[in-house]
Amino acid sequence: MPEYETDIPPLNETDTTITVLLKPAQSRGAPVSAYQLVVKEERKQKVRRAADVLECFSVPVSFKNASILDLPHYFAAELPPIYLTVVQPFSVGDNKTYNGYWNPPLSPAKSYSIYFQALSKANGETKINCVRLATKGMRTFLICPMHRKYITSWIKGPQCNHISRQFNLD
């Protein structure tokens, strides 16, 4: 996988999308067969795993099947290597279909992690390398009766950094 700097903000973020920068992987032996974008809903877990352990997603799951099976992750896109010959942006949640995987709008009421995988197949063996590209926090809605303002905020991570917009209720 290409090197990605940590804590780089996404290129753009809306209520239902997050735009990330995709970089082509350098082939180490077997050529890249496909790139995959995986969306994982961050649900509260009773048992925490080590933060530095990253598990790739070896079984492709569509949004529909993930919903039926109540799985926290789904494949939002699978891209052929020819699609990613240079660094380029990709909007997760753009409501388009990529190689049979629907990339549905993200829910403002949920928090997500976005993963990028490079898949290589050679000699009957499949290898996957992955990296977490971004996180998208849930949107909260607050009413401030004293000022008659409707305030919306994105909460990102445990430290709850807020990016807010205000709207008058009158």
Short mmCIF file of C-alpha atoms in Angstrom, two decimals:
data_model
loop_
_atom_site.label_atom_id
_atom_site.label_comp_id
_atom_site.label_asym_id
_atom_site.label_seq_id
_atom_site.Cartn_x
_atom_site.Cartn_y
_atom_site.Cartn_z
CA MET A 1 0.00 0.00 0.00
CA PRO A 2 1.14 3.55 -0.55
CA GLU A 3 2.21 5.51 2.48
CA TYR A 4 -0.56 7.62 3.98
CA GLU A 5 0.08 10.30 6.54
CA THR A 6 -2.06 9.97 9.65
CA ASP A 7 -4.49 12.65 10.79
CA ILE A 8 -4.81 14.20 7.33
CA PRO A 9 -8.27 15.77 7.06
CA PRO A 10 -10.51 14.62 4.21
CA LEU A 11 -10.63 16.77 1.08
CA ASN A 12 -14.32 17.50 1.66
CA GLU A 13 -17.06 16.41 4.03
CA THR A 14 -20.83 16.90 3.82
CA ASP A 15 -23.72 15.43 5.81
CA THR A 16 -23.74 12.29 3.63
CA THR A 17 -20.32 12.12 1.92
CA ILE A 18 -16.62 12.24 2.66
CA THR A 19 -14.06 12.81 -0.09
CA VAL A 20 -10.70 11.10 0.37
CA LEU A 21 -7.51 11.03 -1.68
CA LEU A 22 -6.66 7.66 -3.25
CA LYS A 23 -3.08 6.77 -4.16
CA PRO A 24 -2.05 3.89 -6.42
CA ALA A 25 -0.24 1.05 -4.66
CA GLN A 26 3.28 0.02 -5.64
CA SER A 27 3.36 -3.59 -6.78
CA ARG A 28 5.58 -5.81 -4.63
CA GLY A 29 5.71 -8.97 -6.69
CA ALA A 30 2.13 -9.64 -7.76
CA PRO A 31 0.34 -6.81 -9.58
CA VAL A 32 -2.67 -5.12 -7.98
CA SER A 33 -5.86 -6.88 -9.14
CA ALA A 34 -8.35 -4.43 -7.62
CA TYR A 35 -8.75 -1.56 -5.19
CA GLN A 36 -11.59 -1.64 -2.66
CA LEU A 37 -13.17 1.01 -0.48
CA VAL A 38 -14.75 -0.31 2.70
CA VAL A 39 -17.06 1.65 4.99
CA LYS A 40 -17.26 0.51 8.60
CA GLU A 41 -19.85 1.87 10.99
CA GLU A 42 -18.21 2.59 14.32
CA ARG A 43 -20.47 0.99 16.89
CA LYS A 44 -19.89 0.95 20.62
CA GLN A 45 -18.06 -2.23 21.59
CA LYS A 46 -17.92 -3.86 25.00
CA VAL A 47 -14.42 -5.23 24.42
CA ARG A 48 -11.86 -2.89 22.89
CA ARG A 49 -9.21 -4.16 20.51
CA ALA A 50 -5.72 -2.78 20.32
CA ALA A 51 -5.89 0.50 18.40
CA ASP A 52 -2.85 -0.27 16.28
CA VAL A 53 -4.12 -3.62 14.99
CA LEU A 54 -5.63 -3.20 11.53
CA GLU A 55 -7.57 -6.06 10.02
CA CYS A 56 -8.32 -6.03 6.32
CA PHE A 57 -11.68 -7.10 4.91
CA SER A 58 -11.24 -10.32 2.94
CA VAL A 59 -14.90 -11.17 2.25
CA PRO A 60 -16.71 -8.67 0.00
CA VAL A 61 -20.07 -7.61 1.46
CA SER A 62 -22.53 -5.35 -0.34
CA PHE A 63 -24.45 -2.65 1.50
CA LYS A 64 -27.68 -4.65 1.10
CA ASN A 65 -26.18 -7.84 2.55
CA ALA A 66 -24.48 -5.95 5.38
CA SER A 67 -27.87 -4.43 6.26
CA ILE A 68 -29.63 -7.81 6.20
CA LEU A 69 -26.90 -9.51 8.26
CA ASP A 70 -26.44 -6.51 10.60
CA LEU A 71 -22.73 -6.31 9.77
CA PRO A 72 -20.85 -3.11 10.64
CA HIS A 73 -19.00 -2.89 7.29
CA TYR A 74 -19.72 -2.99 3.57
CA PHE A 75 -17.81 -2.55 0.33
CA ALA A 76 -18.68 0.82 -1.20
CA ALA A 77 -16.57 0.35 -4.34
CA GLU A 78 -14.26 -1.97 -6.18
CA LEU A 79 -12.02 -0.23 -8.68
CA PRO A 80 -9.86 -1.79 -11.40
CA PRO A 81 -6.14 -0.88 -11.30
CA ILE A 82 -6.54 1.14 -14.52
CA TYR A 83 -8.89 3.49 -12.60
CA LEU A 84 -6.13 4.50 -10.22
CA THR A 85 -2.93 5.17 -12.15
CA VAL A 86 -2.46 8.58 -10.47
CA VAL A 87 -3.48 10.11 -7.14
CA GLN A 88 -7.12 11.22 -7.28
CA PRO A 89 -10.10 12.06 -5.06
CA PHE A 90 -12.98 9.67 -4.36
CA SER A 91 -16.29 10.58 -2.71
CA VAL A 92 -17.57 7.93 -0.33
CA GLY A 93 -21.37 8.16 -0.19
CA ASP A 94 -21.86 9.53 -3.75
CA ASN A 95 -24.81 7.15 -4.43
CA LYS A 96 -23.09 5.57 -7.46
CA THR A 97 -22.27 1.93 -8.19
CA TYR A 98 -18.69 0.75 -8.73
CA ASN A 99 -18.20 -2.76 -10.14
CA GLY A 100 -21.47 -3.94 -8.59
CA TYR A 101 -21.00 -2.28 -5.21
CA TRP A 102 -23.42 0.53 -4.35
CA ASN A 103 -21.80 3.50 -2.60
CA PRO A 104 -24.86 4.76 -0.66
CA PRO A 105 -25.07 8.14 1.06
CA LEU A 106 -23.66 8.01 4.59
CA SER A 107 -26.06 8.51 7.48
CA PRO A 108 -25.47 11.76 9.39
CA ALA A 109 -26.58 9.90 12.54
CA LYS A 110 -23.69 7.40 12.41
CA SER A 111 -19.90 7.47 12.74
CA TYR A 112 -17.74 5.71 10.16
CA SER A 113 -14.19 4.66 9.35
CA ILE A 114 -13.18 4.55 5.68
CA TYR A 115 -10.70 1.87 4.59
CA PHE A 116 -8.79 1.50 1.31
CA GLN A 117 -7.53 -1.92 0.21
CA ALA A 118 -5.26 -3.18 -2.55
CA LEU A 119 -5.96 -6.76 -3.60
CA SER A 120 -3.38 -8.90 -5.41
CA LYS A 121 -4.00 -12.36 -6.85
CA ALA A 122 -1.18 -14.57 -8.10
CA ASN A 123 -0.51 -18.31 -8.22
CA GLY A 124 -3.88 -19.07 -6.61
CA GLU A 125 -3.08 -16.87 -3.63
CA THR A 126 -4.82 -13.63 -2.65
CA LYS A 127 -3.11 -10.92 -0.60
CA ILE A 128 -4.77 -7.82 0.78
CA ASN A 129 -3.12 -4.70 2.14
CA CYS A 130 -5.27 -2.02 3.73
CA VAL A 131 -5.15 1.34 5.43
CA ARG A 132 -7.72 3.46 7.25
CA LEU A 133 -8.04 6.67 5.24
CA ALA A 134 -10.50 8.69 7.27
CA THR A 135 -13.18 8.84 9.90
CA LYS A 136 -16.52 10.61 9.68
CA GLY A 137 -18.23 11.61 12.88
CA MET A 138 -21.93 11.55 13.57
CA ARG A 139 -23.95 14.71 13.32
CA THR A 140 -25.64 15.95 16.46
CA PHE A 141 -28.49 18.39 16.65
CA LEU A 142 -28.70 20.82 19.55
CA ILE A 143 -31.33 23.38 20.41
CA CYS A 144 -30.21 26.51 22.18
CA PRO A 145 -33.49 27.99 23.55
CA MET A 146 -31.79 31.02 25.09
CA HIS A 147 -30.55 32.26 21.72
CA ARG A 148 -33.30 30.64 19.61
CA LYS A 149 -30.64 28.98 17.52
CA TYR A 150 -30.60 25.55 15.92
CA ILE A 151 -27.04 24.31 16.09
CA THR A 152 -25.62 21.37 14.19
CA SER A 153 -22.29 19.81 15.05
CA TRP A 154 -20.06 17.03 13.82
CA ILE A 155 -18.46 15.08 16.62
CA LYS A 156 -15.13 13.55 15.64
CA GLY A 157 -13.51 10.94 17.80
CA PRO A 158 -13.38 10.66 21.57
CA GLN A 159 -12.11 14.20 22.07
CA CYS A 160 -15.32 15.61 20.47
CA ASN A 161 -13.91 18.39 18.33
CA HIS A 162 -16.88 20.37 17.08
CA ILE A 163 -17.40 21.99 13.72
CA SER A 164 -20.66 23.90 14.00
CA ARG A 165 -23.15 25.79 11.89
CA GLN A 166 -26.02 27.79 13.33
CA PHE A 167 -29.46 28.54 11.96
CA ASN A 168 -32.03 30.95 13.38
CA LEU A 169 -35.26 29.28 14.49
CA ASP A 170 -37.35 32.41 13.91
#
